[in-house]
């Protein structure tokens, strides 16, 4: 068995591909590329493919991560080229590296702690940098940011303020660019759409229907190499 970490991007129309469909796309692409996928044992074996953290439909990803296991040891360049020849437009493998399994580490998904996002919002009303700074300061000064989430038919109030780790905004012409680091993973999760609604509430004239959201990095915490790669 050989385990590989894959860095890939999902952009353009591919941002509307749901997570389960993305899993199927990679499985089929591995088959087309004739990569010798390893399978789990048991009554219903499935290919050993695991993603760091799902990407919401409509959100682009510049640096996403997944692990695959193969039954043969192949050159990383060979895996990269064969996959890119088999993947659909909008999904591209950027790099592949062999995972050193002699180093014990948590599964990829369990290591995710936060993610960086870039959000570009087109606004109709004239706005200047001072207004953007005022909204960002107001949000970061808030002791709590309660939102309602509906899970399994039940509404629950959640404070997302602890999960907003960094936030800044820049306006150029009629485009507001928001850069933020949000808590992501099993220790808490803040959706960028939830942050946008909070920015609206503190006076930023944005409509999330006119915002392009891109995840630009996924990170772990408490490790020398913070980026999952």
mmCIF file of N, CA, C and O in Angstrom, residues 143-213:
data_model
loop_
_atom_site.group_PDB
_atom_site.id
_atom_site.type_symbol
_atom_site.label_atom_id
_atom_site.label_comp_id
_atom_site.label_asym_id
_atom_site.label_seq_id
_atom_site.Cartn_x
_atom_site.Cartn_y
_atom_site.Cartn_z
ATOM 1 N N UNK A 143 -18.967 41.016 21.405
ATOM 2 C CA UNK A 143 -18.642 39.922 22.333
ATOM 3 C C UNK A 143 -19.241 38.610 21.864
ATOM 4 O O UNK A 143 -18.723 37.527 22.162
ATOM 5 N N UNK A 144 -20.359 38.696 21.149
ATOM 6 C CA UNK A 144 -20.987 37.484 20.630
ATOM 7 C C UNK A 144 -21.690 37.790 19.315
ATOM 8 O O UNK A 144 -22.090 38.934 19.059
ATOM 9 N N UNK A 145 -21.822 36.785 18.480
ATOM 10 C CA UNK A 145 -22.511 36.900 17.193
ATOM 11 C C UNK A 145 -23.478 35.719 17.085
ATOM 12 O O UNK A 145 -23.192 34.721 16.433
ATOM 13 N N UNK A 146 -24.634 35.844 17.733
ATOM 14 C CA UNK A 146 -25.563 34.711 17.720
ATOM 15 C C UNK A 146 -26.270 34.563 16.378
ATOM 16 O O UNK A 146 -26.692 35.551 15.777
ATOM 17 N N UNK A 147 -26.362 33.331 15.908
ATOM 18 C CA UNK A 147 -27.104 33.021 14.697
ATOM 19 C C UNK A 147 -27.999 31.811 14.972
ATOM 20 O O UNK A 147 -27.780 31.094 15.936
ATOM 21 N N UNK A 148 -28.978 31.625 14.113
ATOM 22 C CA UNK A 148 -29.844 30.451 14.240
ATOM 23 C C UNK A 148 -29.466 29.427 13.189
ATOM 24 O O UNK A 148 -29.313 29.754 12.018
ATOM 25 N N UNK A 149 -29.329 28.186 13.615
ATOM 26 C CA UNK A 149 -29.082 27.077 12.690
ATOM 27 C C UNK A 149 -30.181 26.043 12.867
ATOM 28 O O UNK A 149 -30.605 25.775 14.003
ATOM 29 N N UNK A 150 -30.621 25.489 11.763
ATOM 30 C CA UNK A 150 -31.642 24.444 11.816
ATOM 31 C C UNK A 150 -30.977 23.109 11.526
ATOM 32 O O UNK A 150 -30.366 22.910 10.468
ATOM 33 N N UNK A 151 -31.038 22.210 12.499
ATOM 34 C CA UNK A 151 -30.444 20.875 12.351
ATOM 35 C C UNK A 151 -31.495 19.833 12.694
ATOM 36 O O UNK A 151 -32.057 19.849 13.790
ATOM 37 N N UNK A 152 -31.739 18.947 11.734
ATOM 38 C CA UNK A 152 -32.726 17.878 11.912
ATOM 39 C C UNK A 152 -34.061 18.426 12.380
ATOM 40 O O UNK A 152 -34.706 17.895 13.311
ATOM 41 N N UNK A 153 -34.478 19.548 11.769
ATOM 42 C CA UNK A 153 -35.783 20.128 12.071
ATOM 43 C C UNK A 153 -35.831 20.962 13.327
ATOM 44 O O UNK A 153 -36.880 21.512 13.667
ATOM 45 N N UNK A 154 -34.711 21.067 14.035
ATOM 46 C CA UNK A 154 -34.688 21.850 15.271
ATOM 47 C C UNK A 154 -33.805 23.085 15.101
ATOM 48 O O UNK A 154 -32.729 23.013 14.515
ATOM 49 N N UNK A 155 -34.300 24.218 15.614
ATOM 50 C CA UNK A 155 -33.555 25.467 15.534
ATOM 51 C C UNK A 155 -32.695 25.637 16.778
ATOM 52 O O UNK A 155 -33.163 25.448 17.902
ATOM 53 N N UNK A 156 -31.434 25.985 16.531
ATOM 54 C CA UNK A 156 -30.495 26.140 17.639
ATOM 55 C C UNK A 156 -29.748 27.461 17.473
ATOM 56 O O UNK A 156 -29.361 27.826 16.358
ATOM 57 N N UNK A 157 -29.566 28.188 18.573
ATOM 58 C CA UNK A 157 -28.819 29.445 18.539
ATOM 59 C C UNK A 157 -27.342 29.145 18.825
ATOM 60 O O UNK A 157 -27.011 28.498 19.822
ATOM 61 N N UNK A 158 -26.476 29.627 17.916
ATOM 62 C CA UNK A 158 -25.032 29.366 18.034
ATOM 63 C C UNK A 158 -24.283 30.691 17.988
ATOM 64 O O UNK A 158 -24.609 31.571 17.176
ATOM 65 N N UNK A 159 -23.304 30.859 18.845
ATOM 66 C CA UNK A 159 -22.450 32.061 18.834
ATOM 67 C C UNK A 159 -21.233 31.782 17.942
ATOM 68 O O UNK A 159 -20.395 30.946 18.279
ATOM 69 N N UNK A 160 -21.155 32.487 16.817
ATOM 70 C CA UNK A 160 -20.046 32.236 15.894
ATOM 71 C C UNK A 160 -18.843 33.149 16.144
ATOM 72 O O UNK A 160 -17.812 32.993 15.487
ATOM 73 N N UNK A 161 -18.976 34.091 17.114
ATOM 74 C CA UNK A 161 -17.860 35.041 17.318
ATOM 75 C C UNK A 161 -16.522 34.340 17.620
ATOM 76 O O UNK A 161 -15.499 34.725 17.048
ATOM 77 N N UNK A 162 -16.489 33.299 18.480
ATOM 78 C CA UNK A 162 -15.184 32.637 18.720
ATOM 79 C C UNK A 162 -14.583 32.004 17.473
ATOM 80 O O UNK A 162 -13.378 31.746 17.418
ATOM 81 N N UNK A 163 -15.419 31.768 16.467
ATOM 82 C CA UNK A 163 -14.925 31.120 15.254
ATOM 83 C C UNK A 163 -14.471 32.078 14.171
ATOM 84 O O UNK A 163 -13.993 31.645 13.118
ATOM 85 N N UNK A 164 -14.602 33.393 14.412
ATOM 86 C CA UNK A 164 -14.091 34.388 13.458
ATOM 87 C C UNK A 164 -12.689 34.774 13.928
ATOM 88 O O UNK A 164 -12.508 35.586 14.828
ATOM 89 N N UNK A 165 -11.671 34.164 13.340
ATOM 90 C CA UNK A 165 -10.304 34.296 13.846
ATOM 91 C C UNK A 165 -9.597 35.521 13.299
ATOM 92 O O UNK A 165 -8.774 36.136 13.983
ATOM 93 N N UNK A 166 -9.862 35.860 12.060
ATOM 94 C CA UNK A 166 -9.277 37.067 11.452
ATOM 95 C C UNK A 166 -10.279 37.631 10.461
ATOM 96 O O UNK A 166 -11.045 36.886 9.852
ATOM 97 N N UNK A 167 -10.217 38.945 10.271
ATOM 98 C CA UNK A 167 -11.157 39.577 9.346
ATOM 99 C C UNK A 167 -10.606 40.934 8.920
ATOM 100 O O UNK A 167 -10.144 41.722 9.736
ATOM 101 N N UNK A 168 -10.627 41.183 7.615
ATOM 102 C CA UNK A 168 -10.282 42.508 7.100
ATOM 103 C C UNK A 168 -11.007 42.705 5.774
ATOM 104 O O UNK A 168 -11.435 41.745 5.123
ATOM 105 N N UNK A 169 -11.173 43.972 5.409
ATOM 106 C CA UNK A 169 -11.886 44.273 4.169
ATOM 107 C C UNK A 169 -11.222 45.393 3.406
ATOM 108 O O UNK A 169 -10.583 46.269 3.987
ATOM 109 N N UNK A 170 -11.357 45.356 2.112
ATOM 110 C CA UNK A 170 -10.767 46.364 1.231
ATOM 111 C C UNK A 170 -11.772 46.662 0.129
ATOM 112 O O UNK A 170 -12.356 45.734 -0.454
ATOM 113 N N UNK A 171 -12.005 47.945 -0.151
ATOM 114 C CA UNK A 171 -12.938 48.297 -1.214
ATOM 115 C C UNK A 171 -12.194 48.973 -2.365
ATOM 116 O O UNK A 171 -11.321 49.817 -2.156
ATOM 117 N N UNK A 172 -12.503 48.538 -3.578
ATOM 118 C CA UNK A 172 -11.955 49.144 -4.786
ATOM 119 C C UNK A 172 -13.100 49.302 -5.774
ATOM 120 O O UNK A 172 -13.743 48.316 -6.144
ATOM 121 N N UNK A 173 -13.341 50.547 -6.173
ATOM 122 C CA UNK A 173 -14.503 50.858 -7.010
ATOM 123 C C UNK A 173 -15.759 50.314 -6.311
ATOM 124 O O UNK A 173 -16.016 50.672 -5.192
ATOM 125 N N UNK A 174 -16.484 49.409 -6.955
ATOM 126 C CA UNK A 174 -17.706 48.886 -6.332
ATOM 127 C C UNK A 174 -17.542 47.443 -5.874
ATOM 128 O O UNK A 174 -18.517 46.708 -5.752
ATOM 129 N N UNK A 175 -16.310 47.029 -5.635
ATOM 130 C CA UNK A 175 -16.050 45.666 -5.183
ATOM 131 C C UNK A 175 -15.440 45.699 -3.774
ATOM 132 O O UNK A 175 -14.421 46.352 -3.547
ATOM 133 N N UNK A 176 -16.107 45.007 -2.844
ATOM 134 C CA UNK A 176 -15.550 44.845 -1.497
ATOM 135 C C UNK A 176 -14.909 43.460 -1.422
ATOM 136 O O UNK A 176 -15.560 42.454 -1.717
ATOM 137 N N UNK A 177 -13.641 43.433 -1.066
ATOM 138 C CA UNK A 177 -12.936 42.156 -0.907
ATOM 139 C C UNK A 177 -12.726 41.897 0.584
ATOM 140 O O UNK A 177 -12.061 42.686 1.270
ATOM 141 N N UNK A 178 -13.318 40.815 1.059
ATOM 142 C CA UNK A 178 -13.208 40.441 2.470
ATOM 143 C C UNK A 178 -12.282 39.235 2.579
ATOM 144 O O UNK A 178 -12.457 38.245 1.849
ATOM 145 N N UNK A 179 -11.311 39.321 3.457
ATOM 146 C CA UNK A 179 -10.425 38.186 3.724
ATOM 147 C C UNK A 179 -10.605 37.779 5.177
ATOM 148 O O UNK A 179 -10.517 38.627 6.073
ATOM 149 N N UNK A 180 -10.848 36.505 5.397
ATOM 150 C CA UNK A 180 -11.148 36.067 6.755
ATOM 151 C C UNK A 180 -10.652 34.654 6.999
ATOM 152 O O UNK A 180 -10.565 33.842 6.076
ATOM 153 N N UNK A 181 -10.282 34.386 8.247
ATOM 154 C CA UNK A 181 -9.964 33.021 8.677
ATOM 155 C C UNK A 181 -11.066 32.583 9.623
ATOM 156 O O UNK A 181 -11.338 33.260 10.631
ATOM 157 N N UNK A 182 -11.715 31.478 9.304
ATOM 158 C CA UNK A 182 -12.857 30.995 10.084
ATOM 159 C C UNK A 182 -12.575 29.611 10.646
ATOM 160 O O UNK A 182 -11.912 28.792 9.987
ATOM 161 N N UNK A 183 -13.086 29.377 11.852
ATOM 162 C CA UNK A 183 -12.956 28.051 12.447
ATOM 163 C C UNK A 183 -13.659 27.014 11.568
ATOM 164 O O UNK A 183 -14.774 27.222 11.096
ATOM 165 N N UNK A 184 -12.982 25.916 11.311
ATOM 166 C CA UNK A 184 -13.507 24.881 10.424
ATOM 167 C C UNK A 184 -13.145 23.517 10.987
ATOM 168 O O UNK A 184 -12.060 23.350 11.541
ATOM 169 N N UNK A 185 -14.054 22.577 10.850
ATOM 170 C CA UNK A 185 -13.739 21.224 11.289
ATOM 171 C C UNK A 185 -14.542 20.789 12.488
ATOM 172 O O UNK A 185 -15.539 21.422 12.868
ATOM 173 N N UNK A 186 -14.095 19.712 13.131
ATOM 174 C CA UNK A 186 -14.874 19.100 14.205
ATOM 175 C C UNK A 186 -14.899 19.937 15.480
ATOM 176 O O UNK A 186 -15.749 19.738 16.346
ATOM 177 N N UNK A 187 -13.963 20.900 15.621
ATOM 178 C CA UNK A 187 -13.932 21.742 16.820
ATOM 179 C C UNK A 187 -14.781 22.996 16.686
ATOM 180 O O UNK A 187 -14.742 23.880 17.542
ATOM 181 N N UNK A 188 -15.541 23.093 15.624
ATOM 182 C CA UNK A 188 -16.370 24.278 15.390
ATOM 183 C C UNK A 188 -16.341 24.628 13.922
ATOM 184 O O UNK A 188 -15.362 24.337 13.230
ATOM 185 N N UNK A 189 -17.403 25.251 13.484
ATOM 186 C CA UNK A 189 -17.472 25.539 12.057
ATOM 187 C C UNK A 189 -18.271 26.817 11.834
ATOM 188 O O UNK A 189 -19.393 26.941 12.333
ATOM 189 N N UNK A 190 -17.703 27.772 11.126
ATOM 190 C CA UNK A 190 -18.409 28.998 10.755
ATOM 191 C C UNK A 190 -18.457 29.067 9.234
ATOM 192 O O UNK A 190 -17.422 28.992 8.563
ATOM 193 N N UNK A 191 -19.653 29.208 8.698
ATOM 194 C CA UNK A 191 -19.801 29.305 7.247
ATOM 195 C C UNK A 191 -19.585 30.756 6.808
ATOM 196 O O UNK A 191 -20.049 31.683 7.485
ATOM 197 N N UNK A 192 -18.932 30.976 5.670
ATOM 198 C CA UNK A 192 -18.736 32.348 5.211
ATOM 199 C C UNK A 192 -20.052 33.087 4.990
ATOM 200 O O UNK A 192 -20.125 34.298 5.206
ATOM 201 N N UNK A 193 -21.106 32.356 4.605
ATOM 202 C CA UNK A 193 -22.414 32.999 4.420
ATOM 203 C C UNK A 193 -22.933 33.554 5.747
ATOM 204 O O UNK A 193 -23.609 34.595 5.770
ATOM 205 N N UNK A 194 -22.626 32.871 6.847
ATOM 206 C CA UNK A 194 -23.049 33.368 8.169
ATOM 207 C C UNK A 194 -22.299 34.639 8.524
ATOM 208 O O UNK A 194 -22.872 35.569 9.103
ATOM 209 N N UNK A 195 -21.018 34.698 8.165
ATOM 210 C CA UNK A 195 -20.251 35.914 8.409
ATOM 211 C C UNK A 195 -20.808 37.075 7.588
ATOM 212 O O UNK A 195 -20.918 38.203 8.087
ATOM 213 N N UNK A 196 -21.165 36.816 6.335
ATOM 214 C CA UNK A 196 -21.701 37.884 5.476
ATOM 215 C C UNK A 196 -22.975 38.481 6.063
ATOM 216 O O UNK A 196 -23.176 39.697 6.030
ATOM 217 N N UNK A 197 -23.834 37.630 6.605
ATOM 218 C CA UNK A 197 -25.073 38.136 7.210
ATOM 219 C C UNK A 197 -24.755 39.034 8.416
ATOM 220 O O UNK A 197 -25.428 40.048 8.644
ATOM 221 N N UNK A 198 -23.740 38.667 9.177
ATOM 222 C CA UNK A 198 -23.350 39.494 10.321
ATOM 223 C C UNK A 198 -22.771 40.834 9.858
ATOM 224 O O UNK A 198 -23.007 41.865 10.479
ATOM 225 N N UNK A 199 -22.035 40.814 8.764
ATOM 226 C CA UNK A 199 -21.492 42.072 8.228
ATOM 227 C C UNK A 199 -22.610 42.962 7.711
ATOM 228 O O UNK A 199 -22.539 44.191 7.824
ATOM 229 N N UNK A 200 -23.649 42.356 7.162
ATOM 230 C CA UNK A 200 -24.819 43.145 6.755
ATOM 231 C C UNK A 200 -25.446 43.828 7.966
ATOM 232 O O UNK A 200 -25.844 44.996 7.905
ATOM 233 N N UNK A 201 -25.514 43.099 9.062
ATOM 234 C CA UNK A 201 -26.177 43.623 10.262
ATOM 235 C C UNK A 201 -25.423 44.788 10.894
ATOM 236 O O UNK A 201 -26.008 45.607 11.612
ATOM 237 N N UNK A 202 -24.096 44.863 10.641
ATOM 238 C CA UNK A 202 -23.333 45.994 11.198
ATOM 239 C C UNK A 202 -23.137 47.086 10.139
ATOM 240 O O UNK A 202 -22.288 47.970 10.301
ATOM 241 N N UNK A 203 -23.914 47.019 9.059
ATOM 242 C CA UNK A 203 -23.975 48.157 8.157
ATOM 243 C C UNK A 203 -23.288 48.031 6.821
ATOM 244 O O UNK A 203 -23.285 48.989 6.038
ATOM 245 N N UNK A 204 -22.693 46.861 6.517
ATOM 246 C CA UNK A 204 -22.038 46.728 5.219
ATOM 247 C C UNK A 204 -23.111 46.420 4.156
ATOM 248 O O UNK A 204 -23.840 45.437 4.281
ATOM 249 N N UNK A 205 -23.228 47.264 3.097
ATOM 250 C CA UNK A 205 -24.324 47.109 2.124
ATOM 251 C C UNK A 205 -24.050 46.008 1.099
ATOM 252 O O UNK A 205 -23.883 46.260 -0.091
ATOM 253 N N UNK A 206 -23.972 44.761 1.578
ATOM 254 C CA UNK A 206 -23.665 43.651 0.675
ATOM 255 C C UNK A 206 -24.856 42.704 0.603
ATOM 256 O O UNK A 206 -25.665 42.626 1.517
ATOM 257 N N UNK A 207 -24.940 41.996 -0.513
ATOM 258 C CA UNK A 207 -25.963 40.970 -0.711
ATOM 259 C C UNK A 207 -25.221 39.690 -1.060
ATOM 260 O O UNK A 207 -24.491 39.638 -2.053
ATOM 261 N N UNK A 208 -25.369 38.647 -0.225
ATOM 262 C CA UNK A 208 -24.567 37.435 -0.447
ATOM 263 C C UNK A 208 -24.856 36.766 -1.793
ATOM 264 O O UNK A 208 -24.083 35.938 -2.257
ATOM 265 N N UNK A 209 -25.982 37.160 -2.437
ATOM 266 C CA UNK A 209 -26.269 36.622 -3.779
ATOM 267 C C UNK A 209 -25.273 37.158 -4.810
ATOM 268 O O UNK A 209 -25.125 36.583 -5.894
ATOM 269 N N UNK A 210 -24.638 38.282 -4.495
ATOM 270 C CA UNK A 210 -23.701 38.902 -5.433
ATOM 271 C C UNK A 210 -22.268 38.806 -4.915
ATOM 272 O O UNK A 210 -21.427 39.657 -5.210
ATOM 273 N N UNK A 211 -21.991 37.786 -4.123
ATOM 274 C CA UNK A 211 -20.648 37.589 -3.578
ATOM 275 C C UNK A 211 -20.049 36.279 -4.102
ATOM 276 O O UNK A 211 -20.737 35.251 -4.138
ATOM 277 N N UNK A 212 -18.812 36.338 -4.518
ATOM 278 C CA UNK A 212 -18.075 35.142 -4.922
ATOM 279 C C UNK A 212 -17.171 34.718 -3.766
ATOM 280 O O UNK A 212 -16.335 35.494 -3.306
ATOM 281 N N UNK A 213 -17.361 33.483 -3.313
ATOM 282 C CA UNK A 213 -16.614 32.991 -2.150
ATOM 283 C C UNK A 213 -15.583 31.958 -2.603
ATOM 284 O O UNK A 213 -15.915 31.021 -3.342
#
